[in-house]
Each structure stands twice: as structure tokens, then as C-alpha cells.
Tab-separated table of C-alpha atoms and ligand atoms in Angstrom:
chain	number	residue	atom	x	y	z
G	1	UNK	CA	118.658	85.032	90.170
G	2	UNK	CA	119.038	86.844	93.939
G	3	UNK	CA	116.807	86.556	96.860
G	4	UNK	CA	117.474	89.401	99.439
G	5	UNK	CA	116.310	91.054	102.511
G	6	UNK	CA	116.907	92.833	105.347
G	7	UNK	CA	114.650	94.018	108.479
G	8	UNK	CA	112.590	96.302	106.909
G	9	UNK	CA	112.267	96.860	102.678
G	10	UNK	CA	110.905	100.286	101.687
G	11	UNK	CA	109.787	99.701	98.115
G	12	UNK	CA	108.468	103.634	97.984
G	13	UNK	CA	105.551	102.849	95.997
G	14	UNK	CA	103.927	101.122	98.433
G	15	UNK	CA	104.140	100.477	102.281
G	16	UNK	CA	107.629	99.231	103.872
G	17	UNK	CA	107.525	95.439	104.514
G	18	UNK	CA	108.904	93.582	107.026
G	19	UNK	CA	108.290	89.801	106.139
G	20	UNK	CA	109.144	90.108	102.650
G	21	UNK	CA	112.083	89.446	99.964
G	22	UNK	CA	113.308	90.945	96.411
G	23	UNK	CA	113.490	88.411	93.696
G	24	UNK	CA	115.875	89.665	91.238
G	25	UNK	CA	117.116	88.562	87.778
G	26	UNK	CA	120.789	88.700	86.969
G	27	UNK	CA	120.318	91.950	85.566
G	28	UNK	CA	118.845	93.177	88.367
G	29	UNK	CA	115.227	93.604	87.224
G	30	UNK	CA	112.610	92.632	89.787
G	31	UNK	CA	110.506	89.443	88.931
G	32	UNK	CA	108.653	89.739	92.322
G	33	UNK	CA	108.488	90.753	95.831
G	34	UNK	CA	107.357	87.766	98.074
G	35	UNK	CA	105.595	88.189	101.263
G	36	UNK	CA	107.011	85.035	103.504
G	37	UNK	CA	107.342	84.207	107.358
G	38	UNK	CA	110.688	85.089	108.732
G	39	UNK	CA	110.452	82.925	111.804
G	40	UNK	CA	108.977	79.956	110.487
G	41	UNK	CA	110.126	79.323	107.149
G	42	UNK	CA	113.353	79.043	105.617
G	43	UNK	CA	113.987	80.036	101.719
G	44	UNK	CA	116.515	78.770	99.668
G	45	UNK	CA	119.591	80.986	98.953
G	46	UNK	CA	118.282	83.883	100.750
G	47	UNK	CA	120.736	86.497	101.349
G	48	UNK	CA	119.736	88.213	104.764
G	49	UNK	CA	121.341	91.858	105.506
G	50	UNK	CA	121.052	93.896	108.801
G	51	UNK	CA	119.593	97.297	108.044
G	52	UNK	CA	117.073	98.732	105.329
G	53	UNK	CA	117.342	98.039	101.718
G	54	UNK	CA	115.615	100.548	99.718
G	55	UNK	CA	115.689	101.492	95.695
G	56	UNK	CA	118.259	103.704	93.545
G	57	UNK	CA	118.863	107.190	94.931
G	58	UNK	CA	118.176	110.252	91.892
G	59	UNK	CA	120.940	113.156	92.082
G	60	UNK	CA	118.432	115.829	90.612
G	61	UNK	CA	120.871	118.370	90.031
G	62	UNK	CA	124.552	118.019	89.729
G	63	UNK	CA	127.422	119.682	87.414
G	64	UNK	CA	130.164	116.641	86.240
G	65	UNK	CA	132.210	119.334	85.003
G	66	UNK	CA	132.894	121.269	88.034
G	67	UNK	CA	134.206	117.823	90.179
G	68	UNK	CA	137.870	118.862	90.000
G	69	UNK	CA	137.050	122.122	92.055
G	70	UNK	CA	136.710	119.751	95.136
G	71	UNK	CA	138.191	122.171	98.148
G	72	UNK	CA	139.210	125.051	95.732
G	73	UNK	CA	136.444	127.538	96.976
G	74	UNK	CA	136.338	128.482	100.491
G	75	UNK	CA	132.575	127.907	102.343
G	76	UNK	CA	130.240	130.881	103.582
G	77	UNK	CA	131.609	133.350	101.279
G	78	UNK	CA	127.816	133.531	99.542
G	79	UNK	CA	126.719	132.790	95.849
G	80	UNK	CA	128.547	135.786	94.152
G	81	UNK	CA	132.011	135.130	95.317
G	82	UNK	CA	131.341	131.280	94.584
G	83	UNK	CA	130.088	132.249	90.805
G	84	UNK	CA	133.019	134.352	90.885
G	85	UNK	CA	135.365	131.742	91.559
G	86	UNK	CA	133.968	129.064	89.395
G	87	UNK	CA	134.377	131.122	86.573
G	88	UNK	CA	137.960	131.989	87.063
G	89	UNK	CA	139.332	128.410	88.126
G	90	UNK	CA	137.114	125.969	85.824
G	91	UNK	CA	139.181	125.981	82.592
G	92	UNK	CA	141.946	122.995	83.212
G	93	UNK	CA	142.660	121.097	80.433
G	94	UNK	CA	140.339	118.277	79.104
G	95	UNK	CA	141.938	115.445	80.796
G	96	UNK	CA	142.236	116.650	84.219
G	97	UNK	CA	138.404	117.643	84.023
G	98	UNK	CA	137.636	114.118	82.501
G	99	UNK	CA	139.686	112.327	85.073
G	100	UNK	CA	137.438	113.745	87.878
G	101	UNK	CA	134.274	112.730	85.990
G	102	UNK	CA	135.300	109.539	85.739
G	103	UNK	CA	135.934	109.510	89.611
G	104	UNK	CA	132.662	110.995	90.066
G	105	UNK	CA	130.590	108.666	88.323
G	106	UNK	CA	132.511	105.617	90.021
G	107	UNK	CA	131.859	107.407	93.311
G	108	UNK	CA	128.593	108.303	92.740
G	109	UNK	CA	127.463	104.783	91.644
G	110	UNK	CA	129.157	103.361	94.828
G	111	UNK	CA	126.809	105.241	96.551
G	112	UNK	CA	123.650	103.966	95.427
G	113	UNK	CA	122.800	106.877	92.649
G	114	UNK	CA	121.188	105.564	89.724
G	115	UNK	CA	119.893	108.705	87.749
G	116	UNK	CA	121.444	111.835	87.464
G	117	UNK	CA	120.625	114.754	86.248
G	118	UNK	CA	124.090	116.753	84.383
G	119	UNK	CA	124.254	120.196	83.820
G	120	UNK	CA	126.553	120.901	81.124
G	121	UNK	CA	128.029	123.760	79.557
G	122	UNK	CA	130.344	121.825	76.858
G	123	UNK	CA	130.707	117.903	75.616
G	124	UNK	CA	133.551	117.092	78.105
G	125	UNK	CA	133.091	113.934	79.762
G	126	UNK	CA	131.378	111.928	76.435
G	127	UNK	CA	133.257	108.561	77.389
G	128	UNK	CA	133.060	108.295	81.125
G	129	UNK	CA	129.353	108.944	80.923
G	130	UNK	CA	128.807	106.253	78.333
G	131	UNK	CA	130.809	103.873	79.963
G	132	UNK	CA	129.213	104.706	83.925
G	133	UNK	CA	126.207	102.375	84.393
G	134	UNK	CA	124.482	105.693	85.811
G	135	UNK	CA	121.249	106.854	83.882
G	136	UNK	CA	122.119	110.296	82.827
G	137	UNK	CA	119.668	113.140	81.808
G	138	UNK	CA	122.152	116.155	80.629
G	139	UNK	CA	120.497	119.729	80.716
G	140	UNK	CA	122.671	122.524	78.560
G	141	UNK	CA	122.796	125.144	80.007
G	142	UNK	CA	122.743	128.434	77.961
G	143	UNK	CA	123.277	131.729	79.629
G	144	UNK	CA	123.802	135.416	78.285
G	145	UNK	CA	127.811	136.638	78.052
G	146	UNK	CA	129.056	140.159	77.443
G	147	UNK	CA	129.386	140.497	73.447
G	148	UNK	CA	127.919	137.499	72.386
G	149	UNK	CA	124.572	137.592	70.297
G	150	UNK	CA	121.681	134.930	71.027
G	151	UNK	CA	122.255	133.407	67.797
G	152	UNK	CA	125.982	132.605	69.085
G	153	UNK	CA	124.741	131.429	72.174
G	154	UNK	CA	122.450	128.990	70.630
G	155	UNK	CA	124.592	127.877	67.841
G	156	UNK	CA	126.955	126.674	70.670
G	157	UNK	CA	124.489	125.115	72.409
G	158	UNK	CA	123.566	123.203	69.173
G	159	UNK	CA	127.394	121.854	68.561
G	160	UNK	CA	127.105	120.805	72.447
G	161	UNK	CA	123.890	118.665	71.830
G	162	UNK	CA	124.941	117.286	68.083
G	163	UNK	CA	128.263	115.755	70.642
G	164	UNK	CA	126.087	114.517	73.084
G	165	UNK	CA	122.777	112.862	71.033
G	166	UNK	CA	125.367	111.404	68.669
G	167	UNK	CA	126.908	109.237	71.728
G	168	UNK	CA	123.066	108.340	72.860
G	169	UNK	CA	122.991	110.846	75.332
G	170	UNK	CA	119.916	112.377	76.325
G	171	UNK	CA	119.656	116.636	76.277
G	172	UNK	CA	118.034	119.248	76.392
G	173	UNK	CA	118.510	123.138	76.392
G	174	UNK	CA	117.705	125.131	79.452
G	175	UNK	CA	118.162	128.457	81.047
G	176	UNK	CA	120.773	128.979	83.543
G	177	UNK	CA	118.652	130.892	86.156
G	178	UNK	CA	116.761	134.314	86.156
G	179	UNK	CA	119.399	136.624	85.800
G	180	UNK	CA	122.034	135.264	84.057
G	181	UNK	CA	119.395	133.989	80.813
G	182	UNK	CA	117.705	136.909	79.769
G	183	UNK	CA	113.581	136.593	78.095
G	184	UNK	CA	115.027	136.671	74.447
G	185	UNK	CA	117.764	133.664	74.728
G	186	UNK	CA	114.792	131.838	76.781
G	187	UNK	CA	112.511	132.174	73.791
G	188	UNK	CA	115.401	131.012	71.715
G	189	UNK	CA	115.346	127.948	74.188
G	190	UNK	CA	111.712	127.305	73.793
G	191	UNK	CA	112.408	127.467	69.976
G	192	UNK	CA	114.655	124.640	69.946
G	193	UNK	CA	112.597	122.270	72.481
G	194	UNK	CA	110.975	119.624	71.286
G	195	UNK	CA	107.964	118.011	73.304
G	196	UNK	CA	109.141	115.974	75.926
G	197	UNK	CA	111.681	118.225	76.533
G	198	UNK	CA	112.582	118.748	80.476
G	199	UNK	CA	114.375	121.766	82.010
G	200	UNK	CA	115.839	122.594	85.194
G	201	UNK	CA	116.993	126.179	86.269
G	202	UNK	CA	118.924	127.474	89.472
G	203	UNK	CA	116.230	129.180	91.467
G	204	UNK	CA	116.108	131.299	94.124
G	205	UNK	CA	119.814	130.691	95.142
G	206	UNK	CA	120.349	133.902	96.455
G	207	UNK	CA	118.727	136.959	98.323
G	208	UNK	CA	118.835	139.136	95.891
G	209	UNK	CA	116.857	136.828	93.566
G	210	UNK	CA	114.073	136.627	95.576
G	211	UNK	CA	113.840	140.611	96.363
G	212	UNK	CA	112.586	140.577	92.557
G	213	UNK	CA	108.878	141.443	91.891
G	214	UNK	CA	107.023	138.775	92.337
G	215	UNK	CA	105.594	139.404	88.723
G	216	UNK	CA	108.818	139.140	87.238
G	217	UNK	CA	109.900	135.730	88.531
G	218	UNK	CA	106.175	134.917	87.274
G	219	UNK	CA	106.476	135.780	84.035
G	220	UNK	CA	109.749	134.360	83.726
G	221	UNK	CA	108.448	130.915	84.913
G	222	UNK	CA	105.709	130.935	82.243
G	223	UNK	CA	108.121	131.766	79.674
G	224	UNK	CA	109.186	127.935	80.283
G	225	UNK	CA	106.081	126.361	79.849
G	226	UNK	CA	107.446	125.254	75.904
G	227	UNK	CA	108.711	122.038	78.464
G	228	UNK	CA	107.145	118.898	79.512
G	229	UNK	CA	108.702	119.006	83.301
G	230	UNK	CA	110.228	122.001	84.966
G	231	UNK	CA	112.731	121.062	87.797
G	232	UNK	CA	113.338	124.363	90.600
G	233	UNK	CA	116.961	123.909	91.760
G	234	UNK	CA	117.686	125.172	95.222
G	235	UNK	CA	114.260	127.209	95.965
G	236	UNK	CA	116.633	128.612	99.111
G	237	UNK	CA	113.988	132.137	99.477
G	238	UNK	CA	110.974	130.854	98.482
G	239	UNK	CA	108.449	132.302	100.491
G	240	UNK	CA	105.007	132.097	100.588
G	241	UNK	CA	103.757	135.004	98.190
G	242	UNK	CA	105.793	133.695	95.345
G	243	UNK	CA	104.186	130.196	95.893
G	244	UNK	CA	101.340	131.404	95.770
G	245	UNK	CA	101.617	133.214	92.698
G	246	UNK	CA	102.936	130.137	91.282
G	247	UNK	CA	99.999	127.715	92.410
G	248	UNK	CA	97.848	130.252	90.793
G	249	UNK	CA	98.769	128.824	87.458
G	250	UNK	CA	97.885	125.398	87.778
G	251	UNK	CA	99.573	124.492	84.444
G	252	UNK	CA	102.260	125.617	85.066
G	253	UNK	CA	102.647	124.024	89.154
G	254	UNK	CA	101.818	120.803	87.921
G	255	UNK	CA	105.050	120.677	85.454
G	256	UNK	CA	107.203	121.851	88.421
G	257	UNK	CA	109.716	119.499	90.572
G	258	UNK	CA	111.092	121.627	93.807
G	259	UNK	CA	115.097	120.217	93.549
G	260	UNK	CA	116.704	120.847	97.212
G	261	UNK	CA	121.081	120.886	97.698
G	262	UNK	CA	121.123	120.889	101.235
G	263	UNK	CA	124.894	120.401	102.196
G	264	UNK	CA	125.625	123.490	99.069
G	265	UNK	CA	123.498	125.267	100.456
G	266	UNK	CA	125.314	125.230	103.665
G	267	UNK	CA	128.489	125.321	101.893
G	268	UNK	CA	128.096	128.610	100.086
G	269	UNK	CA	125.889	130.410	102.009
G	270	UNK	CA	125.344	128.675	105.293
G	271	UNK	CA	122.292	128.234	104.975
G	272	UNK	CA	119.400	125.544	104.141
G	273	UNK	CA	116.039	125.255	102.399
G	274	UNK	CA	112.531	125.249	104.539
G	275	UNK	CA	111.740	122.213	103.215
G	276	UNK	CA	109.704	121.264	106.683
G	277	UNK	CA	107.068	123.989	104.315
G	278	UNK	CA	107.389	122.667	101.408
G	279	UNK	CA	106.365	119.494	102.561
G	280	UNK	CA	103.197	120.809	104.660
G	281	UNK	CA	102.761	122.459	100.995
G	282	UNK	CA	102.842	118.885	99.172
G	283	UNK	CA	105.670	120.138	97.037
G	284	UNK	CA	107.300	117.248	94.431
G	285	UNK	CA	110.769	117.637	96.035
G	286	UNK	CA	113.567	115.791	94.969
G	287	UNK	CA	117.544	116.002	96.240
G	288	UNK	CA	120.403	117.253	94.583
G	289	UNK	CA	123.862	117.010	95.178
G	290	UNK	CA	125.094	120.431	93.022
G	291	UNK	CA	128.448	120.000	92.039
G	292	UNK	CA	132.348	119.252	94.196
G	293	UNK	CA	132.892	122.497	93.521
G	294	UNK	CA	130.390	123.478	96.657
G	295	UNK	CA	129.971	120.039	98.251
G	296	UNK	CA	132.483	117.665	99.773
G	297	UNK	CA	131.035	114.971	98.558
G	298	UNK	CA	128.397	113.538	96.144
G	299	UNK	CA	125.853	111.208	98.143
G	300	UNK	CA	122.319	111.726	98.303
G	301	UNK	CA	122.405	109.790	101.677
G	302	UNK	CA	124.438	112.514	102.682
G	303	UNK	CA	121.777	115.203	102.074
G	304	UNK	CA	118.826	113.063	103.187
G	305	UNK	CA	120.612	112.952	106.553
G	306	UNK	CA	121.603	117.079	106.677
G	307	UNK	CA	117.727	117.262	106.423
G	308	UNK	CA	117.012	114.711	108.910
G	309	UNK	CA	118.839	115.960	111.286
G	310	UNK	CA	117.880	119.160	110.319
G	311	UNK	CA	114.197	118.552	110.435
G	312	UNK	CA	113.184	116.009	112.695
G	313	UNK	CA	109.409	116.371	111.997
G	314	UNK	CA	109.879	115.002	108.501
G	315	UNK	CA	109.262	111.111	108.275
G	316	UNK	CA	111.417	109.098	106.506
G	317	UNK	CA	109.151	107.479	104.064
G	318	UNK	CA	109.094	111.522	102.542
G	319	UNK	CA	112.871	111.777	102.938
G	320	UNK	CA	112.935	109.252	100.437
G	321	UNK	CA	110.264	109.526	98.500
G	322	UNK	CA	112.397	112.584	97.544
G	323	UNK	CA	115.602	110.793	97.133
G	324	UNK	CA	114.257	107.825	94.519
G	325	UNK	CA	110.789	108.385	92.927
G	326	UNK	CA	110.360	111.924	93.043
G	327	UNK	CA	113.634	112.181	91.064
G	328	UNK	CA	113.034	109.375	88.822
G	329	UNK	CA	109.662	110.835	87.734
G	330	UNK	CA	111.138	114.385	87.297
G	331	UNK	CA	113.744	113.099	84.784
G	332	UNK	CA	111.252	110.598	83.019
G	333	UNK	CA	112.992	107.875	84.352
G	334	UNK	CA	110.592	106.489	86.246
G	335	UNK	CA	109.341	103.545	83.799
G	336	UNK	CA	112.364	102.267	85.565
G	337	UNK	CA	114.321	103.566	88.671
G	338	UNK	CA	112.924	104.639	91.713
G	339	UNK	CA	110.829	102.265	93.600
G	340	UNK	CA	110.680	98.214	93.851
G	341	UNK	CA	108.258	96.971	91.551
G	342	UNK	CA	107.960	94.418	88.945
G	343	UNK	CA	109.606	94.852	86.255
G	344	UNK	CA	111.731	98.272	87.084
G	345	UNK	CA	115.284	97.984	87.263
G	346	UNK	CA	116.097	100.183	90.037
G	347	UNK	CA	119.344	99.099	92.042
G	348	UNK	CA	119.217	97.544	95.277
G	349	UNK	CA	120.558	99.847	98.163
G	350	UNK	CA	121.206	98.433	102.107
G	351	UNK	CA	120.857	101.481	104.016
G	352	UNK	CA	123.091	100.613	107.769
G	353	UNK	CA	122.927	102.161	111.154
G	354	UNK	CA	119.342	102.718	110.793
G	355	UNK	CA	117.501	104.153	113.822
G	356	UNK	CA	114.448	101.350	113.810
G	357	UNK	CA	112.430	102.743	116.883
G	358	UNK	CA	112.660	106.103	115.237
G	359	UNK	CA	111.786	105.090	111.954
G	360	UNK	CA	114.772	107.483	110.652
G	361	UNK	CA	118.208	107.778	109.321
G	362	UNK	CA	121.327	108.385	112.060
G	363	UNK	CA	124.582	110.320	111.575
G	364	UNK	CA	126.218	107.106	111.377
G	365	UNK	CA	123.954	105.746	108.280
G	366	UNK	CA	126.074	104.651	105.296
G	367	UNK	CA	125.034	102.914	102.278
G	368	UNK	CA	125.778	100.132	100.335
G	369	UNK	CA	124.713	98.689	96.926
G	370	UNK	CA	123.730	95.611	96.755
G	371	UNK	CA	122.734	95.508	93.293
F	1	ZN	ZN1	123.932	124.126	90.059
């Protein structure tokens, strides 16, 4: 059993505490928080940190199989070069890819991630991902190629998910984005979903993306209705007509999760996400990390503080709202990660070089897990 605290705890679901403490089995479940008196009394085998300790960070978006691109593609050059790129530089053989997973995952974990959401486009990776303590959610991504038939398309992405449910991974089938999954693979998609399916989708990446009738981009998002939970990755144009649209259909808003990848964002196209407006909108956002192919590092500290710094009307308590609960509950994983309460098992983070009269994360924050 561990006792800890630190100046402030942020347990997400509830208020931050100051004169409080975890209580933590060896597994690191929480049997109870416990409201004491700093000053006056002393507890037995407290451990006592400097800083913040807050729950498990969720990477809401990231692609495992891209990490040994790190530094390969050059930044700015916008979304079509990068796609470009990717395409012609993935294929390395199995155990150089694998290799970089496995580094990943370690890194990752180190710090503070505790659910992640995988985009996949083949089975490479099985082993590290069983062995990483990480709760993984992988999405397989099926997208439309020149000469290939749906059918083909969807047979593949049926030997990908036989791989990956027969090591106790959890999948699904999704669309890659707009315009590289046409209407009739998406229905193919929807065919193969089962209830509590979840998808995810690159969004509104690009320019060009958004200059589509609004209509379209409608229709398309009500094509993915067949799913339980709909996470939006990047939402970089989304401007006020097409949210509006969207809110229209109140089924279909209330299934979606806005995913933001702040530092890829800025590392293909220079650019960021208004998320000061999608909070004024009460968006669910949650962070992603994308993949090392257009980041130079995965840490979701790392993109809580590019929008902190970024936007310094946003309060904390939001930034991470975003970073732990509003991940864990797009990914169903929220029975257990994202917030401090009884019975969750949700990591233990100590967040240091914490601005405490701002209430908000410095350049110089860096994170370490306790638990
Ligand atoms: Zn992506």
C-alpha cells in the first residue's frame, strides 16, 4: 500500500485538493483519497512530492507504426507532401518497425500515458503492445487504393483484426478521412461494426478539406453513425458553419470527441487548432500525439503545454480534463483511467515546475510517474 501527495492533487472528477493524500494498493488501484491537515498532523509512510500529481494522460490519436520516421520528413512542407512522404518511406522491414514500437511504448509509458488510441494499417507490433502496460484501443484504418475493389479492402482489414482480437487486442474498422475512404468502403465499414464499436477519422487536416460543401462533410459524418463514439482527429479548419451543421444533428454531436495534435499540427503545416473556440463551444476535446513521423516526440504534457502557451485564457483544470478523462471516456476506458477515484486504476503522474500563482503549466514542466 502507498500514501502520496504533493501541493496540490487534481483528481479531474472533482475539485483539486490541497490537504489531501492517494491511498493506493500495490497494484495501483485507489482505495481512498483522505482529506488530512498538512500542518498539524503527521501520517505514517507518507511520501510527500513538490509539484502536482494528477491521473494517467490519454494519447487519443497516435500511429505505432510510423515511430521509425522520427526526423525523416522535413516540417512546414503541408499535409500533401507529408502523405506523400509517408507513403514512400514507411515500408522497412518488420523488425526495424517493431523495434521503434517497442521504444515508443516504453517512452510513452515513461511519460505518464496510460491509454492510447493506435491507428493501424497492418498487425505489426502484436508483441510489444501485449507486453507494454499501456491500455491500447487499435482503430484499422481502411482507405480506397487505385485497383483494389472494396471487397479487397475489407478482406484485408478482416486478416488485420483476426491478428489483433486473437492476441486480446481491442479493434475496430474505421475510415481513414473524407477523401481518401470513399461512401461505398464506409458502408462496408458500418457493415462489419458491431455495437460498441468506436471510430476515429482524420478531419479537417487540411484546407482543401474544409473548402468542401458543407453538405458533403455532413453527409459523410452521418454515414458513421453505425458507431457508438466518433473521435474528430485534428479539426485544424473547423469553422463555425460546419459546427453548426453538425450540432444540428444532435445524435450524431453527442457521439463526437474533438481529438486536437497540436505540436503536428505545427510540424506539418505550421499551424494550430482554435481550440480557445472550441472550448467557449463546450466541445469534448481530447489530445493526441499523431505519430514520430510529424512530432518529435510523444508526450501529451508536451501538447498540453504548446496550448498553454498558446492560449493563455484556457484554465488548466480544461487542459486536462482533455488530457485524462476526456480521452478515457472517448475510448471506453473510463471505468478505469482518467481521474482519481475509488476504485479506478489510473496511474499516478507528479507534474514539476508548476506555475502555482498561475494555476498553469510552464515551459519547464516535466512529468514523472509515480505509479
Ligand atoms: Zn493521424
Amino acid at each position: 500500500m502507498r500514501k502520496i501527495t504533493a501541493n496540490i492533487i487534481f483528481p479531474v472528477s472533482s475539485a483539486p485538493l490541497n490537504d489531501a493524500y492517494l491511498v493506493l494498493n500495490d497494484k495501483g488501484l485507489v482505495i481512498d483519497i483522505v482529506n488530512y491537515n498538512r500542518n498539524q498532523e503527521e501520517v505514517e509512510g507518507l511520501e510527500y512530492y513538490s509539484g502536482i500529481l494528477v491521473p494517467g494522460f490519454v494519447n487519443a490519436h497516435c500511429h505505432l507504426e510510423l515511430s521509425h520516421l522520427k526526423s525523416d520528413i522535413g516540417e512546414g512542407l503541408g499535409l500533401k507532401h507529408f502523405v506523400k512522404q509517408v507513403q514512400k518511406i514507411r515500408n522497412k522491414p518488420p523488425e526495424i518497425i517493431e523495434r521503434s514500437i517497442d521504444t515508443a511504448l516504453r517512452y510513452m509509458w515513461s511519460r505518464g500515458i496510460n491509454g492510447l488510441a493506435d491507428v493501424v494499417n497492418s498487425s505489426v507490433g502484436l508483441e510489444q503492445k501485449k507486453k507494454s502496460q499501456i491500455q491500447i484501443y487499435n482503430f484499422i484504418e481502411l482507405f480506397n487504393e487505385s485497383g483494389k475493389a472494396t471487397d479487397e479492402i475489407l478482406n484485408y482489414g478482416n486478416y488485420i483484426y483476426t491478428a489483433l482480437t486473437e492476441a486480446n487486442q481491442v479493434a475496430s474498422f474505421v475510415p481513414h478521412s473524407m477523401y481518401a475512404t470513399n461512401r461505398e468502403l464506409l458502408k462496408g465499414i458500418c457493415g462489419l461494426t458491431l455495437n460498441d464499436d468506436i471510430a476515429t477519422m482524420h478531419f479537417l487536416e487540411s484546407h482543401w478539406e474544409s473548402n468542401l460543401v458543407v453538405d458533403k462533410i455532413i453527409g459523410y459524418l452521418k454515414g458513421l453513425k453505425c458507431f457508438e463514439k466518433i473521435l474528430l482527429v485534428h479539426n485544424l479548419n473547423l469553422n463555425q458553419e460546419i459546427l453548426e451543421q453538425i450540432r444540428m444533428d444532435k445524435d450524431l454531436f453527442e457521439k463526437l470527441f474533438w481529438v486536437v495534435c497540436p505540436n503536428s499540427n505545427q510540424y506539418i503545416n505550421r499551424e494550430l487548432p482554435t481550440v480557445l473556440e472550441f472550448y467557449k463551444e463546450r466541445l469534448n476535446i481530447c489530445f493526441g500525439t499523431d505519430s514520430l513521423a510529424s512530432n518529435h516526440q510523444l508526450s501529451i504534457l508536451d501538447e498540453m503545454k504548446t496550448i498553454a502557451i498558446n492560449f493563455s485564457d484556457l484554465p488548466f483544470d480544461s487542459i486536462l480534463e482533455w488530457a485524462t478523462i476526456n480521452g478515457a471516456k472517448a475510448l471506453g476506458m473510463d471505468n478505469n483511467l482518467g481521474s482519481f477515484e475509488k476504485g479506478k486504476q489510473p496511474g499516478v503522474l507528479l507534474i514539476e515546475g508548476f506555475d502555482f500563482k498561475k494555476n498553469q503549466l510552464t515551459q519547464s514542466s516535466e512529468v514523472i510517474r509515480l505509479v
